[in-house]
Amino acid sequence: MTALFFLNLLIIQYAVITCLDYDGWLNIKIDHSINCKGEKFCNRGNVSLKSIRAGNALIDQIPFTTEHIDELKNIAALDGFYTLRTLVTTADSKETEFLSSIKAQAFLQNALSDVISAWVMPNGEVIAVTFQVSNSSHSILLEKEAEYNLSSNFYLRYVDQAPVEAREKGELKDNRSFLAKYWMYIVPIAIFVMISGASNPEGAAPASR
């Protein structure tokens, strides 16, 4: 099973390297909604890549304090969600904002371990950033600490270019909305997120890094 998992990762990485038409740096600022001192979101960390094709990410995140853990437990007691906001910047684009959320209880049971996925078009445009908790067959209890380190794995998910209708000669400006232009990419991502959530029963917990 482990060998198959790493083989799948290699195949995905090869697809990203060979199929992307674009290469450049990528920066993802991660904010979250807990222990923010009255603000809606505050800093959790940052993911940076010097090259999208190379795919090597540097992840820098703050340690959680007992205040973070207590707030997560309060949200989990209400069967609520831990919400994250990502601000994505590339060499050729302005800052783009995405929202994602995971069950607070599942995040705690996974010992603050999660998987971050950036969905990338062949032209290098990031169209979504998602968070999931790692699959595990048992819960991991957090021991009492002054600080709690996060354990995150980051992956680039390559989104293949769908066929488009042929246009008549001449440059035509595409005035369609974002959803109208990219629904065929967003739907598979939504299905992936739902399947990932379904494979994470609330009693189950995390895989470490």
PDB file of C-alpha atoms in Angstrom:
ATOM      1  CA  MET A   1       0.000   0.000   0.000  1.00  0.00           C
ATOM      2  CA  THR A   2       2.828   2.400   0.901  1.00  0.00           C
ATOM      3  CA  ALA A   3       4.672   1.628  -2.351  1.00  0.00           C
ATOM      4  CA  LEU A   4       1.481   2.246  -4.340  1.00  0.00           C
ATOM      5  CA  PHE A   5       0.930   5.557  -2.531  1.00  0.00           C
ATOM      6  CA  PHE A   6       4.396   6.853  -3.398  1.00  0.00           C
ATOM      7  CA  LEU A   7       4.051   5.588  -6.978  1.00  0.00           C
ATOM      8  CA  ASN A   8       0.866   7.636  -7.344  1.00  0.00           C
ATOM      9  CA  LEU A   9       2.663  10.705  -5.990  1.00  0.00           C
ATOM     10  CA  LEU A  10       5.467  10.237  -8.522  1.00  0.00           C
ATOM     11  CA  ILE A  11       2.955   9.954 -11.362  1.00  0.00           C
ATOM     12  CA  ILE A  12       1.206  13.149 -10.250  1.00  0.00           C
ATOM     13  CA  GLN A  13       4.535  14.963  -9.933  1.00  0.00           C
ATOM     14  CA  TYR A  14       5.588  13.806 -13.421  1.00  0.00           C
ATOM     15  CA  ALA A  15       2.303  15.053 -14.873  1.00  0.00           C
ATOM     16  CA  VAL A  16       2.793  18.465 -13.300  1.00  0.00           C
ATOM     17  CA  ILE A  17       6.369  18.779 -14.537  1.00  0.00           C
ATOM     18  CA  THR A  18       5.694  17.662 -18.113  1.00  0.00           C
ATOM     19  CA  CYS A  19       2.257  19.212 -18.718  1.00  0.00           C
ATOM     20  CA  LEU A  20       2.593  22.691 -17.237  1.00  0.00           C
ATOM     21  CA  ASP A  21       3.093  25.388 -19.856  1.00  0.00           C
ATOM     22  CA  TYR A  22       4.207  27.831 -17.169  1.00  0.00           C
ATOM     23  CA  ASP A  23       6.922  27.934 -14.552  1.00  0.00           C
ATOM     24  CA  GLY A  24       7.577  30.506 -11.877  1.00  0.00           C
ATOM     25  CA  TRP A  25       7.376  31.120  -8.158  1.00  0.00           C
ATOM     26  CA  LEU A  26       4.264  30.571  -6.062  1.00  0.00           C
ATOM     27  CA  ASN A  27       3.418  31.914  -2.615  1.00  0.00           C
ATOM     28  CA  ILE A  28       0.462  30.868  -0.472  1.00  0.00           C
ATOM     29  CA  LYS A  29      -0.230  32.839   2.707  1.00  0.00           C
ATOM     30  CA  ILE A  30      -2.340  30.825   5.163  1.00  0.00           C
ATOM     31  CA  ASP A  31      -4.681  32.542   7.611  1.00  0.00           C
ATOM     32  CA  HIS A  32      -7.081  30.869  10.030  1.00  0.00           C
ATOM     33  CA  SER A  33     -10.015  31.849  12.213  1.00  0.00           C
ATOM     34  CA  ILE A  34      -8.917  30.878  15.739  1.00  0.00           C
ATOM     35  CA  ASN A  35      -7.183  32.875  18.489  1.00  0.00           C
ATOM     36  CA  CYS A  36      -7.339  36.032  16.355  1.00  0.00           C
ATOM     37  CA  LYS A  37      -7.942  38.575  19.133  1.00  0.00           C
ATOM     38  CA  GLY A  38     -11.177  39.886  17.650  1.00  0.00           C
ATOM     39  CA  GLU A  39     -10.100  39.722  13.997  1.00  0.00           C
ATOM     40  CA  LYS A  40     -11.902  37.448  11.538  1.00  0.00           C
ATOM     41  CA  PHE A  41      -8.637  35.878  10.303  1.00  0.00           C
ATOM     42  CA  CYS A  42      -5.034  35.934  11.481  1.00  0.00           C
ATOM     43  CA  ASN A  43      -1.747  34.438  10.335  1.00  0.00           C
ATOM     44  CA  ARG A  44      -1.126  30.682  10.500  1.00  0.00           C
ATOM     45  CA  GLY A  45       1.790  30.366   8.096  1.00  0.00           C
ATOM     46  CA  ASN A  46       3.108  30.375   4.561  1.00  0.00           C
ATOM     47  CA  VAL A  47       3.877  27.961   1.710  1.00  0.00           C
ATOM     48  CA  SER A  48       6.394  29.090  -0.901  1.00  0.00           C
ATOM     49  CA  LEU A  49       7.772  27.500  -4.068  1.00  0.00           C
ATOM     50  CA  LYS A  50      10.584  28.929  -6.187  1.00  0.00           C
ATOM     51  CA  SER A  51       9.427  26.774  -9.116  1.00  0.00           C
ATOM     52  CA  ILE A  52       5.955  25.338  -9.750  1.00  0.00           C
ATOM     53  CA  ARG A  53       7.417  22.708 -12.073  1.00  0.00           C
ATOM     54  CA  ALA A  54       9.960  21.552  -9.493  1.00  0.00           C
ATOM     55  CA  GLY A  55       7.196  21.409  -6.888  1.00  0.00           C
ATOM     56  CA  ASN A  56       9.502  21.700  -3.867  1.00  0.00           C
ATOM     57  CA  ALA A  57       7.629  23.636  -1.192  1.00  0.00           C
ATOM     58  CA  LEU A  58       8.904  25.391   1.918  1.00  0.00           C
ATOM     59  CA  ILE A  59       6.257  25.337   4.663  1.00  0.00           C
ATOM     60  CA  ASP A  60       6.576  27.776   7.561  1.00  0.00           C
ATOM     61  CA  GLN A  61       3.816  27.751  10.200  1.00  0.00           C
ATOM     62  CA  ILE A  62       3.306  29.107  13.683  1.00  0.00           C
ATOM     63  CA  PRO A  63       3.100  26.696  16.634  1.00  0.00           C
ATOM     64  CA  PHE A  64      -0.307  26.464  18.295  1.00  0.00           C
ATOM     65  CA  THR A  65      -0.680  27.546  21.910  1.00  0.00           C
ATOM     66  CA  THR A  66      -3.102  26.261  24.535  1.00  0.00           C
ATOM     67  CA  GLU A  67      -5.429  29.107  23.479  1.00  0.00           C
ATOM     68  CA  HIS A  68      -5.561  27.696  19.923  1.00  0.00           C
ATOM     69  CA  ILE A  69      -6.274  24.199  21.239  1.00  0.00           C
ATOM     70  CA  ASP A  70      -8.965  25.361  23.657  1.00  0.00           C
ATOM     71  CA  GLU A  71     -10.762  27.269  20.896  1.00  0.00           C
ATOM     72  CA  LEU A  72     -10.547  24.263  18.576  1.00  0.00           C
ATOM     73  CA  LYS A  73     -12.039  22.071  21.313  1.00  0.00           C
ATOM     74  CA  ASN A  74     -14.904  24.528  21.799  1.00  0.00           C
ATOM     75  CA  ILE A  75     -15.643  24.453  18.048  1.00  0.00           C
ATOM     76  CA  ALA A  76     -15.380  20.651  18.015  1.00  0.00           C
ATOM     77  CA  ALA A  77     -17.859  20.398  20.894  1.00  0.00           C
ATOM     78  CA  LEU A  78     -20.407  22.097  18.611  1.00  0.00           C
ATOM     79  CA  ASP A  79     -19.467  19.823  15.688  1.00  0.00           C
ATOM     80  CA  GLY A  80     -18.137  22.912  13.930  1.00  0.00           C
ATOM     81  CA  PHE A  81     -15.507  23.662  11.322  1.00  0.00           C
ATOM     82  CA  TYR A  82     -11.999  25.090  11.509  1.00  0.00           C
ATOM     83  CA  THR A  83     -11.888  27.711   8.729  1.00  0.00           C
ATOM     84  CA  LEU A  84      -8.838  28.726   6.704  1.00  0.00           C
ATOM     85  CA  ARG A  85      -8.189  31.470   4.178  1.00  0.00           C
ATOM     86  CA  THR A  86      -5.370  31.316   1.637  1.00  0.00           C
ATOM     87  CA  LEU A  87      -3.990  34.260  -0.320  1.00  0.00           C
ATOM     88  CA  VAL A  88      -2.217  33.037  -3.459  1.00  0.00           C
ATOM     89  CA  THR A  89       0.327  35.071  -5.400  1.00  0.00           C
ATOM     90  CA  THR A  90       2.377  34.100  -8.467  1.00  0.00           C
ATOM     91  CA  ALA A  91       4.887  35.979 -10.595  1.00  0.00           C
ATOM     92  CA  ASP A  92       2.200  36.699 -13.208  1.00  0.00           C
ATOM     93  CA  SER A  93      -0.958  37.217 -11.160  1.00  0.00           C
ATOM     94  CA  LYS A  94      -2.457  39.381  -8.470  1.00  0.00           C
ATOM     95  CA  GLU A  95      -3.342  38.031  -5.045  1.00  0.00           C
ATOM     96  CA  THR A  96      -6.247  35.553  -5.142  1.00  0.00           C
ATOM     97  CA  GLU A  97      -8.236  34.504  -2.079  1.00  0.00           C
ATOM     98  CA  PHE A  98      -9.628  31.034  -1.348  1.00  0.00           C
ATOM     99  CA  LEU A  99     -11.568  29.689   1.636  1.00  0.00           C
ATOM    100  CA  SER A 100     -11.529  26.134   2.959  1.00  0.00           C
ATOM    101  CA  SER A 101     -12.596  24.355   6.139  1.00  0.00           C
ATOM    102  CA  ILE A 102     -12.153  21.059   7.946  1.00  0.00           C
ATOM    103  CA  LYS A 103     -13.940  19.518  10.917  1.00  0.00           C
ATOM    104  CA  ALA A 104     -12.338  20.819  14.106  1.00  0.00           C
ATOM    105  CA  GLN A 105     -12.787  17.438  15.793  1.00  0.00           C
ATOM    106  CA  ALA A 106     -11.041  15.592  12.952  1.00  0.00           C
ATOM    107  CA  PHE A 107      -8.153  18.093  13.008  1.00  0.00           C
ATOM    108  CA  LEU A 108      -7.672  17.561  16.741  1.00  0.00           C
ATOM    109  CA  GLN A 109      -7.907  13.779  16.420  1.00  0.00           C
ATOM    110  CA  ASN A 110      -5.263  13.935  13.695  1.00  0.00           C
ATOM    111  CA  ALA A 111      -2.893  15.726  16.103  1.00  0.00           C
ATOM    112  CA  LEU A 112      -2.992  18.939  14.015  1.00  0.00           C
ATOM    113  CA  SER A 113      -1.948  17.089  10.857  1.00  0.00           C
ATOM    114  CA  ASP A 114      -3.420  18.142   7.518  1.00  0.00           C
ATOM    115  CA  VAL A 115      -2.905  17.971   3.758  1.00  0.00           C
ATOM    116  CA  ILE A 116      -2.793  21.181   1.703  1.00  0.00           C
ATOM    117  CA  SER A 117      -3.501  20.922  -2.034  1.00  0.00           C
ATOM    118  CA  ALA A 118      -3.082  23.682  -4.626  1.00  0.00           C
ATOM    119  CA  TRP A 119      -4.960  23.013  -7.886  1.00  0.00           C
ATOM    120  CA  VAL A 120      -2.966  24.352 -10.831  1.00  0.00           C
ATOM    121  CA  MET A 121      -3.942  24.936 -14.462  1.00  0.00           C
ATOM    122  CA  PRO A 122      -1.427  24.273 -17.296  1.00  0.00           C
ATOM    123  CA  ASN A 123      -0.810  28.037 -17.515  1.00  0.00           C
ATOM    124  CA  GLY A 124       0.227  28.094 -13.851  1.00  0.00           C
ATOM    125  CA  GLU A 125      -2.989  29.660 -12.560  1.00  0.00           C
ATOM    126  CA  VAL A 126      -4.081  28.373  -9.157  1.00  0.00           C
ATOM    127  CA  ILE A 127      -7.867  27.862  -9.171  1.00  0.00           C
ATOM    128  CA  ALA A 128      -8.310  26.379  -5.690  1.00  0.00           C
ATOM    129  CA  VAL A 129      -6.504  25.608  -2.436  1.00  0.00           C
ATOM    130  CA  THR A 130      -8.016  22.887  -0.237  1.00  0.00           C
ATOM    131  CA  PHE A 131      -7.283  21.385   3.175  1.00  0.00           C
ATOM    132  CA  GLN A 132      -8.024  17.824   4.319  1.00  0.00           C
ATOM    133  CA  VAL A 133      -7.086  15.849   7.396  1.00  0.00           C
ATOM    134  CA  SER A 134      -4.941  12.776   6.841  1.00  0.00           C
ATOM    135  CA  ASN A 135      -6.609   9.368   6.880  1.00  0.00           C
ATOM    136  CA  SER A 136      -5.843   7.184   9.879  1.00  0.00           C
ATOM    137  CA  SER A 137      -7.372   4.186  11.600  1.00  0.00           C
ATOM    138  CA  HIS A 138      -7.025   5.571  15.128  1.00  0.00           C
ATOM    139  CA  SER A 139      -7.085   8.844  17.033  1.00  0.00           C
ATOM    140  CA  ILE A 140      -3.917  10.508  18.280  1.00  0.00           C
ATOM    141  CA  LEU A 141      -4.331  12.257  21.614  1.00  0.00           C
ATOM    142  CA  LEU A 142      -2.568  15.582  22.093  1.00  0.00           C
ATOM    143  CA  GLU A 143      -0.414  15.633  25.200  1.00  0.00           C
ATOM    144  CA  LYS A 144      -0.400  18.773  27.317  1.00  0.00           C
ATOM    145  CA  GLU A 145       2.249  21.117  25.908  1.00  0.00           C
ATOM    146  CA  ALA A 146       3.164  24.797  26.022  1.00  0.00           C
ATOM    147  CA  GLU A 147       3.230  24.769  22.202  1.00  0.00           C
ATOM    148  CA  TYR A 148       1.887  22.367  19.571  1.00  0.00           C
ATOM    149  CA  ASN A 149       3.579  22.032  16.189  1.00  0.00           C
ATOM    150  CA  LEU A 150       1.471  21.652  13.052  1.00  0.00           C
ATOM    151  CA  SER A 151       2.236  18.841  10.621  1.00  0.00           C
ATOM    152  CA  SER A 152       1.266  19.727   7.047  1.00  0.00           C
ATOM    153  CA  ASN A 153       1.973  18.063   3.718  1.00  0.00           C
ATOM    154  CA  PHE A 154       1.673  20.134   0.548  1.00  0.00           C
ATOM    155  CA  TYR A 155       0.834  18.869  -2.947  1.00  0.00           C
ATOM    156  CA  LEU A 156       0.337  20.472  -6.337  1.00  0.00           C
ATOM    157  CA  ARG A 157      -2.691  18.962  -8.098  1.00  0.00           C
ATOM    158  CA  TYR A 158      -2.509  19.281 -11.857  1.00  0.00           C
ATOM    159  CA  VAL A 159      -5.809  20.142 -13.575  1.00  0.00           C
ATOM    160  CA  ASP A 160      -5.885  19.029 -17.213  1.00  0.00           C
ATOM    161  CA  GLN A 161      -7.075  21.476 -19.864  1.00  0.00           C
ATOM    162  CA  ALA A 162     -10.609  20.688 -21.000  1.00  0.00           C
ATOM    163  CA  PRO A 163     -11.545  21.077 -24.678  1.00  0.00           C
ATOM    164  CA  VAL A 164     -13.107  24.424 -25.589  1.00  0.00           C
ATOM    165  CA  GLU A 165     -15.347  25.449 -28.449  1.00  0.00           C
ATOM    166  CA  ALA A 166     -13.636  26.653 -31.587  1.00  0.00           C
ATOM    167  CA  ARG A 167     -13.913  30.425 -32.083  1.00  0.00           C
ATOM    168  CA  GLU A 168     -14.224  32.335 -35.288  1.00  0.00           C
ATOM    169  CA  LYS A 169     -11.250  34.311 -36.520  1.00  0.00           C
ATOM    170  CA  GLY A 170     -10.455  37.431 -34.561  1.00  0.00           C
ATOM    171  CA  GLU A 171      -9.768  38.097 -30.906  1.00  0.00           C
ATOM    172  CA  LEU A 172     -12.893  37.874 -28.744  1.00  0.00           C
ATOM    173  CA  LYS A 173     -12.947  39.007 -25.148  1.00  0.00           C
ATOM    174  CA  ASP A 174     -14.331  36.372 -22.788  1.00  0.00           C
ATOM    175  CA  ASN A 175     -16.771  38.157 -20.476  1.00  0.00           C
ATOM    176  CA  ARG A 176     -18.087  35.069 -18.752  1.00  0.00           C
ATOM    177  CA  SER A 177     -18.049  34.877 -14.971  1.00  0.00           C
ATOM    178  CA  PHE A 178     -15.368  32.905 -13.112  1.00  0.00           C
ATOM    179  CA  LEU A 179     -17.796  30.029 -12.422  1.00  0.00           C
ATOM    180  CA  ALA A 180     -18.966  29.939 -16.042  1.00  0.00           C
ATOM    181  CA  LYS A 181     -15.385  29.675 -17.294  1.00  0.00           C
ATOM    182  CA  TYR A 182     -14.024  27.225 -14.743  1.00  0.00           C
ATOM    183  CA  TRP A 183     -16.974  25.084 -13.590  1.00  0.00           C
ATOM    184  CA  MET A 184     -15.517  22.005 -15.329  1.00  0.00           C
ATOM    185  CA  TYR A 185     -12.430  22.305 -13.104  1.00  0.00           C
ATOM    186  CA  ILE A 186     -14.206  23.285  -9.884  1.00  0.00           C
ATOM    187  CA  VAL A 187     -16.657  20.354  -9.931  1.00  0.00           C
ATOM    188  CA  PRO A 188     -13.925  17.629  -9.884  1.00  0.00           C
ATOM    189  CA  ILE A 189     -12.190  19.460  -7.030  1.00  0.00           C
ATOM    190  CA  ALA A 190     -15.441  19.612  -5.053  1.00  0.00           C
ATOM    191  CA  ILE A 191     -15.992  15.886  -5.630  1.00  0.00           C
ATOM    192  CA  PHE A 192     -12.415  15.167  -4.458  1.00  0.00           C
ATOM    193  CA  VAL A 193     -12.985  17.160  -1.262  1.00  0.00           C
ATOM    194  CA  MET A 194     -16.302  15.387  -0.541  1.00  0.00           C
ATOM    195  CA  ILE A 195     -14.756  11.952  -1.121  1.00  0.00           C
ATOM    196  CA  SER A 196     -11.832  12.850   1.153  1.00  0.00           C
ATOM    197  CA  GLY A 197     -14.268  13.942   3.861  1.00  0.00           C
ATOM    198  CA  ALA A 198     -16.323  10.792   3.502  1.00  0.00           C
ATOM    199  CA  SER A 199     -13.207   8.649   3.941  1.00  0.00           C
ATOM    200  CA  ASN A 200     -12.523  10.404   7.266  1.00  0.00           C
ATOM    201  CA  PRO A 201     -15.100   9.132   9.785  1.00  0.00           C
ATOM    202  CA  GLU A 202     -15.250  11.464  12.755  1.00  0.00           C
ATOM    203  CA  GLY A 203     -13.829   8.831  15.036  1.00  0.00           C
ATOM    204  CA  ALA A 204     -10.821   8.285  12.830  1.00  0.00           C
ATOM    205  CA  ALA A 205      -7.575  10.205  13.069  1.00  0.00           C
ATOM    206  CA  PRO A 206      -4.370  11.240  11.513  1.00  0.00           C
ATOM    207  CA  ALA A 207      -1.376  10.075   9.694  1.00  0.00           C
ATOM    208  CA  SER A 208       1.743  11.921  10.656  1.00  0.00           C
ATOM    209  CA  ARG A 209       4.106  13.549   8.171  1.00  0.00           C
TER     210      ARG A 209
END
